[in-house]
Amino acid sequence: MFKHLFKLIWNKKKQNFLLMTEMLVSFMVLFAVFTLMVYYYDNYKKPMGFKYQDVWVININNSYQTKNTDSLDLYYETLRKIIKSLPQVKDLSFVSGNVPFSNQINQGGLTFKGKHIDHLNNFTAEDSYKETMDLDVLEGRWYNKSDAVSKYKLVVIDADLKEATFGKEQAVGKLLGNDDDKKKMKVIGVIQTIKRNGDYVKAGPGLYFRADTGSFRWLSKILVKVSPGADAAFEGKLYKTMAGYMKNSNIEIEHLTNKLKDTNYFAVIPMIVLSIVSCFLIINVALGLFGVLWYNINKRKGEIGLRRAIGATGNSVSSQLVMESMILATLSLIIGSFFAIQFPLLNVFDLSAHIYIIGMLLSIIFVYLLVLVCSLYPGRQAAAIYPAVALHEE
Amino acid sequence: MIRLQNIEKVYRTDTIETLALNSISLDIAKGEFLSIMGPSGCGKSTLLNIMGLLDAPSKGMIKIADKSTENLNDKQLAQFRNKTLGFIFQSYHLINDLQVLDNVELPLLYRDTTAKERKRLATEALEKVGLANRVKHFPTQLSGGQRQRVAIARAIVGRPDIILADEPTGNLDSAMGNEIMEILINLNRNEGTTIVMVTHDENMAQKTHRLVRLFDGSQVQ
Ligand SMILES: Nc1ncnc2c1ncn2[C@@H]1O[C@H](COP(=O)(O)OP(=O)(O)OP(=O)(O)O)[C@@H](O)[C@H]1O
Ligand SMILES: [Mg+2]
């Protein structure tokens, strides 16, 4: 029977071409949507890497101009004391501008043991960063005072970078650096990757350097951990205190909770738009499919009647029609999968292969279900036609 | 072979009720070649469809090959049609997207047969109707007479006991019609197949064993 259906489909390739194209297009659109969804979900599942609740970001533009490093340090250490003395401040840390959920980036690359790592984030942070952020240290430790007098240049890496460089092995104590650099950095700790691009978008690997004397020249932000009850009144007080000290400087206070919301929003919007567009498309395809199958059945009433007359049951007629659609779907899906598989093979968007594969499987299942649903009813309808009536109508 | 008792068929639509057959009783012997004549709309096709179990009568009883058919379910009916009956229609009812050989194999697809067996039987049937050299053609590439011969090959490929033909020569000129008639007569004579044929042509009817005339759903002769 299979061979028979193949012949029938093959001999009607012209009519079936349109139907197959429709199925192919819906597969490709679904593939895009599902891959994006799986990608988002994959990132969503991962831990945030720190506690963003009750962390505020203060943007300071460095109004204090001096060539003298000592007086620069003194100026900012005084600022630190002033802020820390406020009752609701638990901890604070001066950091480079690329804080979580901001669109500032500072990226570079690294070629380590022949492997090139792109989009590598470089962060500069202080010893107090760990407490302020409540970091999750996976291996080794975060920086402390003793690191000021180290022989090596030290580095803390995040889990993503560790995975890319050392794989499953221990990283602490190992040297890290570009293959052609003589002076390597020594890894002292591995922290959980911070989802700096929000819940849904991959953050990329990160390197954390310790802020040393003179870093204040370009540490343009302060992260402040406040106690849970800190409110707008306190925020005003914080602002006033700082403004009093930093004359004619722009100070801006933001909450990480809000910044996360905004960041997520920008990730979710394209997702929603894409979903709506694809929903319409799928509805269109479904109606088209349904219409074509319905039309087919009416056009093929003579054939249906004949098959009934020579020994087909109603059920076998209806399953034949459903099977024909499923074969068409299978052919389209084979072609579609061939295109889809190029994405992980050519590594088009730098996503890991399993995301594409799951996206592909989901779209295959969806297309099969769609075709099944769209052909079941016309198929059932065909089975219900009286053979005498069907034969009569040609 | 076929026994009809008080067959009545009423077509009901929302507004009208048509009495297509009115108390028809008919006994058709094994090996008989029977023709049915009558004006258009008198119920000939309806009667043939009921004999072919394609349609159920409103009243009455049908026995085919000594088997009562009223309590058969869809599957049993399909099997019965497949094994015992062969159909020939005025408009051939070939599947245009299948080659001649595949069209002829069709009834065997609904039986337990191998592809090889199907091919052998279909080729044999096509030889009987003189179309062995047209197996790879599509129906649209054939003349009307050739198409009807393909339909006959399809009807006989499963070696049914009974062939029901509804105006098999209705669309053909008299030369081609005679060819088809020849095939049917030989089939009846050589294989003992019982044939019931609806026709509008007196000459064709004269060549059969018995003629039944219908008028307005009733048997008049
Ligand atoms: N499906 C149907 N629904 C309603 N009425 C029908 C149906 N099929 C047939 N009829 C009616 O039943 C009567 C007999 O129809 P039938 O097709 O048996 O005639 P026929 O003798 O075969 O005519 P023809 O020589 O033109 O083929 C007609 O009056 C027709 O209108
Ligand atoms: Mg008729």
XYZ file of C-alpha atoms and ligand atoms in Angstrom:
647
model
C 0.000 0.000 0.000
C 2.912 2.323 0.790
C 4.379 1.883 -2.641
C 0.979 2.497 -4.151
C 0.630 5.767 -2.255
C 4.119 6.834 -3.259
C 3.252 6.261 -6.895
C 0.073 8.249 -6.489
C 1.961 11.116 -4.837
C 4.769 10.995 -7.349
C 2.403 11.092 -10.314
C 0.693 14.108 -8.767
C 3.904 15.927 -7.988
C 2.742 19.143 -9.575
C -0.323 19.451 -7.353
C 1.612 18.290 -4.335
C 4.433 20.746 -4.865
C 2.465 23.677 -3.489
C 1.306 21.742 -0.474
C 4.837 20.591 0.255
C 6.172 24.124 -0.080
C 3.612 25.284 2.455
C 4.654 22.581 4.868
C 8.311 23.398 4.287
C 7.815 27.087 4.985
C 5.894 26.408 8.174
C 8.622 24.046 9.275
C 11.314 26.669 8.745
C 9.359 29.361 10.588
C 8.596 26.995 13.443
C 12.231 25.997 13.510
C 13.218 29.637 14.027
C 10.611 30.174 16.735
C 11.289 26.958 18.606
C 15.053 27.394 18.425
C 14.719 30.851 19.922
C 12.363 29.535 22.598
C 14.681 26.682 23.477
C 17.595 29.129 23.571
C 15.704 31.399 25.946
C 14.573 28.529 28.092
C 18.083 27.101 28.184
C 19.371 30.385 29.588
C 16.369 30.878 31.829
C 17.109 27.571 33.555
C 20.627 28.636 34.440
C 21.225 30.348 37.791
C 21.542 34.132 37.792
C 24.977 33.819 39.383
C 24.402 36.562 41.969
C 21.670 38.248 43.973
C 20.486 41.328 42.155
C 17.731 42.159 44.609
C 18.611 45.206 46.720
C 21.613 46.028 44.596
C 21.717 49.541 43.230
C 23.983 50.911 40.572
C 25.356 54.413 40.958
C 26.769 56.007 37.850
C 29.420 58.585 38.617
C 31.223 60.522 35.983
C 34.655 61.103 37.264
C 34.600 64.787 37.923
C 37.649 64.661 40.090
C 40.603 65.403 37.846
C 44.099 64.798 39.105
C 47.303 63.263 37.837
C 48.261 62.233 41.305
C 47.216 58.643 42.004
C 47.470 59.013 45.770
C 45.081 61.929 45.949
C 42.764 60.121 43.508
C 42.669 57.092 45.765
C 42.119 59.302 48.787
C 39.216 61.068 47.094
C 37.382 57.872 46.272
C 38.244 56.043 49.503
C 36.648 58.965 51.301
C 33.591 58.602 49.094
C 33.476 54.913 49.965
C 33.514 55.720 53.674
C 30.802 58.329 53.303
C 28.486 55.937 51.493
C 29.263 53.019 53.754
C 28.469 55.060 56.837
C 24.852 55.379 55.720
C 22.730 53.054 57.857
C 20.998 51.134 55.050
C 24.159 50.385 53.068
C 25.462 46.894 53.657
C 28.303 46.856 51.202
C 29.606 48.565 48.125
C 32.072 48.000 45.375
C 33.577 50.169 42.636
C 33.355 48.424 39.276
C 34.016 48.896 35.600
C 31.049 50.219 33.632
C 29.906 46.872 32.238
C 27.712 45.982 35.204
C 24.923 43.386 34.853
C 21.913 44.403 32.734
C 23.664 47.406 31.243
C 24.378 47.685 27.566
C 27.960 48.674 28.174
C 30.369 45.985 27.079
C 34.076 45.503 27.234
C 34.950 42.460 25.207
C 38.037 40.879 23.779
C 39.206 37.530 22.526
C 41.537 34.855 23.715
C 43.355 32.070 21.933
C 44.084 29.405 24.458
C 45.682 26.099 23.470
C 44.716 26.682 19.858
C 41.089 27.365 20.693
C 39.731 30.790 19.987
C 37.258 32.263 22.434
C 35.250 35.197 21.213
C 33.093 37.769 22.991
C 35.105 37.425 26.140
C 33.926 39.955 28.736
C 36.576 41.756 30.749
C 35.507 43.015 34.151
C 37.405 44.915 36.781
C 36.164 44.563 40.332
C 37.242 45.025 43.894
C 37.594 42.602 46.799
C 34.216 43.709 48.113
C 32.518 42.715 44.847
C 31.877 39.210 46.171
C 29.897 40.401 49.211
C 28.106 43.141 47.331
C 26.948 40.752 44.637
C 26.715 37.672 46.828
C 28.705 35.759 44.209
C 28.551 32.036 43.887
C 32.173 30.833 44.027
C 32.427 27.397 42.436
C 36.127 26.751 42.798
C 38.994 28.478 44.571
C 38.252 31.939 45.942
C 37.511 35.570 45.152
C 40.194 38.271 45.539
C 41.368 39.574 48.894
C 43.935 42.039 50.215
C 46.824 39.589 49.984
C 46.532 39.561 46.207
C 47.997 43.076 46.058
C 51.467 41.607 46.408
C 51.326 38.638 44.086
C 54.117 37.495 41.778
C 51.689 36.576 39.043
C 48.939 38.565 37.497
C 45.885 36.892 39.022
C 42.522 36.275 37.436
C 39.113 34.983 38.414
C 37.125 33.394 35.593
C 33.483 32.465 35.253
C 32.069 28.995 34.669
C 31.555 29.561 30.934
C 35.173 30.518 30.388
C 36.343 27.621 32.537
C 34.249 25.241 30.435
C 35.744 26.699 27.260
C 39.329 26.572 28.438
C 39.763 23.797 30.976
C 36.640 21.755 30.333
C 35.827 19.484 33.243
C 39.276 19.787 34.802
C 40.121 21.933 37.780
C 41.067 25.466 36.773
C 42.421 26.927 39.993
C 46.224 27.072 39.994
C 46.438 26.787 36.205
C 47.838 29.450 33.910
C 45.654 31.215 31.405
C 46.509 33.554 28.560
C 46.952 33.960 24.850
C 49.120 31.256 23.315
C 51.675 33.793 22.098
C 51.778 35.822 25.310
C 54.807 35.085 27.483
C 53.238 36.381 30.667
C 50.292 34.252 31.639
C 47.685 34.885 34.301
C 47.112 32.532 37.174
C 43.560 31.417 37.888
C 42.659 31.709 41.562
C 38.915 31.174 41.385
C 35.921 30.203 39.297
C 32.578 31.918 39.873
C 29.150 31.101 38.519
C 28.585 32.926 35.238
C 26.587 36.072 35.850
C 23.660 36.399 33.472
C 24.543 39.961 32.616
C 22.189 39.968 29.608
C 19.161 39.079 31.690
C 17.239 35.874 32.175
C 16.984 34.852 28.526
C 20.074 35.897 26.620
C 23.379 34.136 26.978
C 26.008 36.174 28.803
C 29.181 34.859 27.266
C 32.402 33.996 29.118
C 34.000 36.445 31.507
C 37.379 37.365 33.002
C 37.523 39.314 36.278
C 40.559 41.417 37.112
C 41.307 42.883 40.490
C 41.082 46.642 40.747
C 44.395 48.070 41.894
C 45.651 51.542 42.769
C 44.826 53.974 40.034
C 41.848 51.937 38.814
C 39.534 54.635 40.101
C 40.362 56.606 36.977
C 38.044 54.419 35.018
C 35.867 52.555 37.499
C 32.805 54.534 36.570
C 30.160 52.744 38.599
C 29.490 51.793 42.163
C 27.389 48.785 43.126
C 25.668 49.231 46.474
C 24.002 46.488 48.420
C 21.274 48.021 50.539
C 19.132 46.470 53.232
C 15.771 45.139 52.041
C 13.785 48.035 53.474
C 15.685 50.729 51.591
C 13.137 53.051 49.993
C 12.864 56.175 47.894
C 13.516 58.380 50.903
C 16.779 56.596 51.482
C 17.613 56.847 47.811
C 17.146 60.612 48.074
C 19.359 60.737 51.096
C 22.040 58.711 49.357
C 21.889 61.015 46.404
C 22.145 64.132 48.529
C 25.030 62.774 50.551
C 26.969 61.922 47.419
C 26.148 65.155 45.672
C 27.341 67.026 48.714
C 30.706 65.381 48.438
C 31.110 65.182 44.672
C 30.479 68.768 43.668
C 29.234 69.340 40.099
C 29.215 65.675 39.218
C 26.351 63.776 37.603
C 25.043 61.078 39.842
C 22.452 58.593 38.708
C 21.032 55.799 40.840
C 19.370 52.764 39.286
C 18.042 49.515 40.748
C 19.230 46.226 39.256
C 15.732 44.802 39.688
C 14.397 47.405 37.286
C 17.309 47.072 34.914
C 16.729 43.322 34.744
C 13.098 43.962 33.895
C 14.101 46.275 31.043
C 16.733 43.879 29.762
C 14.295 40.975 29.781
C 11.724 43.128 28.094
C 14.042 43.788 25.182
C 14.706 40.077 24.819
C 11.065 39.068 25.073
C 9.616 41.647 22.676
C 11.138 40.162 19.501
C 10.114 36.763 20.780
C 6.509 37.878 21.174
C 6.488 39.592 17.789
C 7.960 36.516 16.140
C 5.446 34.272 17.896
C 2.513 36.395 16.815
C 3.735 36.527 13.235
C 4.319 32.805 13.164
C 0.953 32.170 14.795
C -0.740 33.992 11.946
C 1.399 32.170 9.460
C 0.629 28.802 10.996
C -3.083 29.552 11.088
C -2.834 30.510 7.445
C -0.976 27.365 6.561
C -3.389 25.266 8.584
C -6.373 26.774 6.805
C -4.628 26.359 3.469
C -3.769 22.782 4.226
C -7.250 22.058 5.423
C -8.700 23.710 2.348
C -6.493 21.839 -0.065
C -7.189 18.508 1.598
C -10.878 19.254 1.677
C -10.799 20.259 -1.973
C -8.846 17.137 -2.804
C -11.459 14.962 -1.236
C -14.238 16.576 -3.155
C -12.252 16.363 -6.340
C -11.480 12.749 -5.636
C -14.997 11.632 -4.799
C -15.012 9.416 -7.870
C -11.825 7.760 -6.754
C -13.154 7.351 -3.234
C -16.348 5.775 -4.521
C -14.403 3.481 -6.787
C -12.103 2.338 -4.006
C -15.120 1.609 -1.838
C -16.706 -0.351 -4.699
C -13.669 -2.551 -5.230
C -13.166 -3.387 -1.581
C -11.928 -0.487 0.536
C -13.647 0.127 3.843
C -14.538 3.644 4.913
C -11.694 3.544 7.392
C -9.137 2.458 4.873
C -10.144 5.290 2.556
C -9.830 7.801 5.357
C -6.512 6.417 6.565
C -5.249 6.430 2.996
C -5.939 10.162 2.737
C -4.342 10.886 6.095
C -1.373 8.729 5.175
C -0.916 10.600 1.914
C -0.691 13.893 3.811
C 1.710 12.378 6.285
C 3.948 11.139 3.491
C 3.919 14.615 1.977
C 4.756 16.062 5.394
C 7.599 13.585 5.781
C 9.065 14.534 2.428
C 8.838 18.238 3.286
C 10.371 17.640 6.682
C 13.282 15.742 5.188
C 14.018 18.677 2.902
C 13.472 21.148 5.751
C 15.715 19.220 8.122
C 18.441 19.281 5.531
C 18.343 23.089 5.605
C 17.889 23.280 9.357
C 20.835 21.027 10.104
C 23.119 23.489 8.326
C 22.695 25.923 11.221
C 24.512 23.829 13.798
C 26.894 22.428 11.186
C 27.976 25.868 10.002
C 27.557 27.323 13.499
C 25.613 30.226 12.074
C 24.532 31.960 15.278
C 27.009 30.594 17.778
C 24.365 28.562 19.625
C 25.161 25.119 20.905
C 23.983 22.277 18.673
C 21.537 20.810 21.157
C 19.432 23.973 21.018
C 19.034 23.618 17.262
C 18.344 19.906 17.520
C 15.607 20.372 20.117
C 14.165 23.236 18.063
C 14.171 20.980 15.040
C 12.512 18.078 16.830
C 9.826 20.351 18.243
C 9.070 21.786 14.795
C 8.942 18.314 13.264
C 6.463 17.182 15.892
C 4.453 20.353 15.436
C 4.263 20.022 11.651
C 3.212 16.377 11.923
C 0.516 17.282 14.437
C -0.643 20.163 12.267
C -0.903 17.975 9.187
C -2.553 15.203 11.143
C -5.155 17.526 12.614
C -5.802 19.160 9.255
C -6.253 15.863 7.442
C -8.143 13.874 10.066
C -11.411 15.679 9.594
C -11.452 15.674 5.780
C -10.378 12.037 5.958
C -13.218 11.174 8.287
C -15.583 13.059 6.041
C -14.415 11.040 3.058
C -15.067 7.816 4.902
C -18.627 8.872 5.539
C -19.519 9.345 1.870
C -21.779 6.610 0.545
C -20.007 4.772 -2.243
C -23.032 4.998 -4.508
C -23.214 8.761 -4.014
C -19.498 9.194 -4.589
C -19.631 7.207 -7.824
C -22.667 9.103 -8.935
C -20.992 12.480 -8.684
C -18.387 12.233 -11.345
C -26.665 -16.379 -7.687
C -28.442 -13.112 -6.902
C -31.851 -13.085 -5.304
C -33.779 -9.867 -4.769
C -37.023 -9.904 -2.830
C -39.415 -6.967 -2.747
C -36.697 -4.394 -3.031
C -37.849 -0.875 -2.449
C -35.691 2.217 -2.525
C -36.829 5.640 -1.437
C -34.568 8.679 -1.745
C -35.431 11.308 0.777
C -34.228 14.831 0.603
C -35.444 17.730 2.725
C -38.303 18.536 0.401
C -38.990 15.554 -1.818
C -39.289 11.835 -1.571
C -38.486 9.779 -4.667
C -39.528 6.204 -5.001
C -36.657 4.965 -7.166
C -37.483 1.243 -6.916
C -40.861 -0.222 -6.203
C -41.049 -3.815 -5.036
C -38.540 -5.450 -7.330
C -38.076 -9.212 -7.108
C -35.508 -10.858 -9.263
C -33.682 -14.161 -9.407
C -30.468 -14.319 -11.347
C -28.971 -17.729 -11.914
C -25.335 -18.598 -11.765
C -23.715 -18.057 -15.149
C -26.588 -15.957 -16.424
C -26.048 -12.828 -18.547
C -28.874 -10.462 -17.732
C -29.536 -7.049 -19.195
C -31.646 -4.272 -17.721
C -33.306 -1.634 -19.879
C -35.602 1.270 -19.283
C -35.918 5.005 -19.787
C -33.617 7.427 -18.038
C -34.373 7.872 -14.364
C -36.348 4.632 -14.046
C -33.975 3.257 -11.396
C -31.570 1.018 -13.309
C -28.421 2.368 -11.667
C -30.097 2.310 -8.305
C -30.952 -1.336 -8.751
C -27.415 -2.183 -9.811
C -25.944 -0.295 -6.858
C -28.169 -2.230 -4.503
C -27.092 -5.508 -6.084
C -23.500 -4.351 -5.728
C -24.003 -3.564 -2.055
C -22.968 0.019 -2.714
C -26.316 1.197 -1.477
C -28.774 -0.286 0.969
C -32.427 -0.802 -0.016
C -35.149 0.882 2.025
C -37.040 -2.374 2.178
C -36.579 -5.910 0.950
C -33.916 -8.551 1.032
C -30.855 -9.405 -1.037
C -29.068 -12.716 -1.134
C -25.883 -13.090 -3.110
C -24.227 -16.484 -3.555
C -26.703 -17.833 -1.002
C -25.577 -15.340 1.572
C -27.876 -12.891 3.233
C -26.260 -9.464 3.166
C -28.337 -7.299 5.452
C -26.311 -7.788 8.623
C -22.869 -7.281 7.173
C -20.812 -4.454 8.623
C -18.693 -2.029 6.617
C -15.641 -4.252 6.665
C -17.531 -7.388 5.694
C -19.318 -5.535 2.917
C -16.013 -4.251 1.575
C -14.563 -7.730 1.644
C -17.606 -9.147 -0.052
C -17.420 -6.590 -2.844
C -13.744 -7.213 -3.238
C -14.017 -10.990 -3.534
C -17.338 -11.580 -5.228
C -18.182 -8.538 -7.293
C -16.632 -6.662 -10.184
C -17.872 -3.255 -11.316
C -17.858 -1.566 -14.706
C -19.151 1.986 -15.068
C -20.237 4.112 -17.964
C -17.590 6.729 -17.108
C -14.880 4.099 -16.477
C -13.823 5.554 -13.105
C -10.154 5.009 -13.695
C -7.667 6.864 -11.518
C -5.974 9.240 -13.922
C -2.854 9.596 -11.811
C -2.077 5.903 -11.976
C -0.735 3.935 -14.882
C -2.903 1.301 -16.539
C -1.237 -1.566 -14.712
C -1.633 0.122 -11.325
C -5.279 0.822 -12.062
C -5.877 -2.836 -12.808
C -3.998 -3.952 -9.677
C -6.199 -1.762 -7.475
C -8.706 -4.393 -6.226
C -5.827 -6.695 -5.288
C -4.396 -4.013 -2.999
C -7.317 -4.647 -0.688
C -6.444 -8.322 -0.437
C -3.545 -10.290 0.871
C -1.316 -10.459 -2.192
C 2.318 -9.901 -2.983
C 3.443 -7.214 -5.434
C 4.650 -9.914 -7.788
C 1.357 -11.746 -7.703
C -0.524 -8.524 -8.322
C 1.567 -7.735 -11.327
C 1.105 -11.194 -12.769
C -2.660 -11.182 -12.337
C -3.026 -7.643 -13.680
C -0.927 -8.399 -16.743
C -3.005 -11.498 -17.338
C -6.237 -9.520 -17.077
C -4.911 -6.888 -19.477
C -3.984 -9.607 -21.961
C -7.566 -10.860 -21.823
C -8.873 -7.472 -22.892
C -6.118 -7.045 -25.503
C -4.226 -4.213 -23.785
C -1.005 -5.952 -22.820
C 0.934 -3.329 -24.763
C -0.497 -0.351 -22.860
C 0.503 -1.097 -19.267
C 2.674 1.990 -18.821
C 0.136 4.435 -20.258
C -1.921 6.780 -18.197
C -5.713 6.601 -18.702
C -5.760 10.038 -20.326
C -3.502 8.697 -23.068
C -6.084 6.068 -24.077
C -9.227 6.110 -26.223
C -12.638 5.612 -24.642
C -12.825 2.008 -25.749
C -9.373 1.301 -24.400
C -10.265 2.919 -21.101
C -13.327 0.762 -20.774
C -11.221 -2.296 -21.493
C -8.868 -1.270 -18.676
C -11.926 -0.977 -16.432
C -12.999 -4.469 -17.460
C -9.522 -5.801 -16.726
C -9.796 -4.178 -13.294
C -13.215 -5.777 -12.760
C -12.000 -9.274 -13.627
C -8.529 -9.198 -12.084
C -9.826 -10.532 -8.781
C -11.832 -13.297 -10.541
C -15.234 -12.311 -9.137
C -18.297 -14.503 -9.612
C -20.435 -11.567 -10.600
C -19.848 -8.545 -12.797
C -22.153 -5.551 -12.585
C -21.902 -3.242 -15.580
C -23.725 0.091 -15.697
C -24.001 1.154 -19.328
C -20.509 -0.078 -20.195
C -20.952 0.923 -23.836
C -22.850 4.124 -23.137
C -19.962 6.439 -23.965
C -18.660 4.473 -26.943
C -19.445 4.324 -30.628
C -21.051 1.112 -31.883
C -17.824 -0.485 -33.144
C -16.096 -0.004 -29.821
C -19.314 -0.949 -28.033
C -19.386 -4.226 -29.890
C -15.794 -4.940 -28.919
C -16.640 -4.432 -25.260
C -19.764 -6.575 -25.637
C -17.642 -9.287 -27.204
C -15.329 -9.334 -24.215
C -18.241 -9.567 -21.790
C -19.911 -12.373 -23.763
C -16.676 -14.357 -23.851
C -16.175 -13.794 -20.140
C -19.656 -15.113 -19.472
C -19.239 -18.054 -21.811
C -15.688 -19.120 -20.960
C -15.395 -18.346 -17.271
C -19.042 -18.702 -16.313
C -19.106 -15.231 -14.767
C -22.598 -14.018 -13.926
C -23.119 -10.628 -15.564
C -25.769 -8.009 -14.954
C -25.634 -5.185 -17.468
C -27.624 -1.979 -17.727
C -27.934 -0.741 -21.306
C -29.861 1.618 -23.514
C -29.037 -0.360 -26.639
C -31.612 -2.958 -27.833
C -28.978 -4.711 -29.966
C -26.704 -5.237 -26.988
C -29.607 -6.429 -24.878
C -30.587 -8.952 -27.554
C -27.188 -10.645 -27.178
C -27.809 -11.484 -23.511
C -29.739 -14.388 -22.032
C -32.513 -12.401 -20.496
C -33.818 -8.861 -20.537
C -35.522 -7.070 -17.656
C -37.354 -3.839 -18.348
C -37.956 -1.196 -15.705
C -40.373 1.658 -15.816
C -40.631 4.236 -13.050
C -39.044 1.921 -10.534
C -41.207 -1.067 -11.348
C -40.429 -4.171 -13.297
C -42.546 -4.386 -16.435
C -41.043 -7.453 -18.102
N -28.735 10.065 -4.479
C -29.974 10.310 -4.896
N -30.762 11.134 -4.212
C -32.013 11.409 -4.602
N -32.565 10.860 -5.683
C -31.833 10.016 -6.426
C -30.499 9.699 -6.084
N -29.989 8.837 -6.999
C -31.007 8.627 -7.869
N -32.091 9.335 -7.542
C -33.368 9.325 -8.224
O -33.769 8.000 -8.368
C -34.309 7.795 -9.660
C -33.566 6.683 -10.347
O -32.234 7.071 -10.617
P -31.218 6.138 -11.395
O -29.906 6.813 -11.379
O -31.305 4.784 -10.835
O -31.790 6.175 -12.856
P -31.246 5.408 -14.155
O -32.332 4.498 -14.570
O -29.937 4.842 -13.896
O -31.145 6.603 -15.192
P -30.077 6.781 -16.372
O -30.501 5.895 -17.471
O -30.222 8.231 -16.741
O -28.771 6.453 -15.811
C -34.199 9.111 -10.400
O -35.463 9.713 -10.371
C -33.217 9.904 -9.610
O -33.538 11.246 -9.643
Mg -27.968 5.177 -14.574
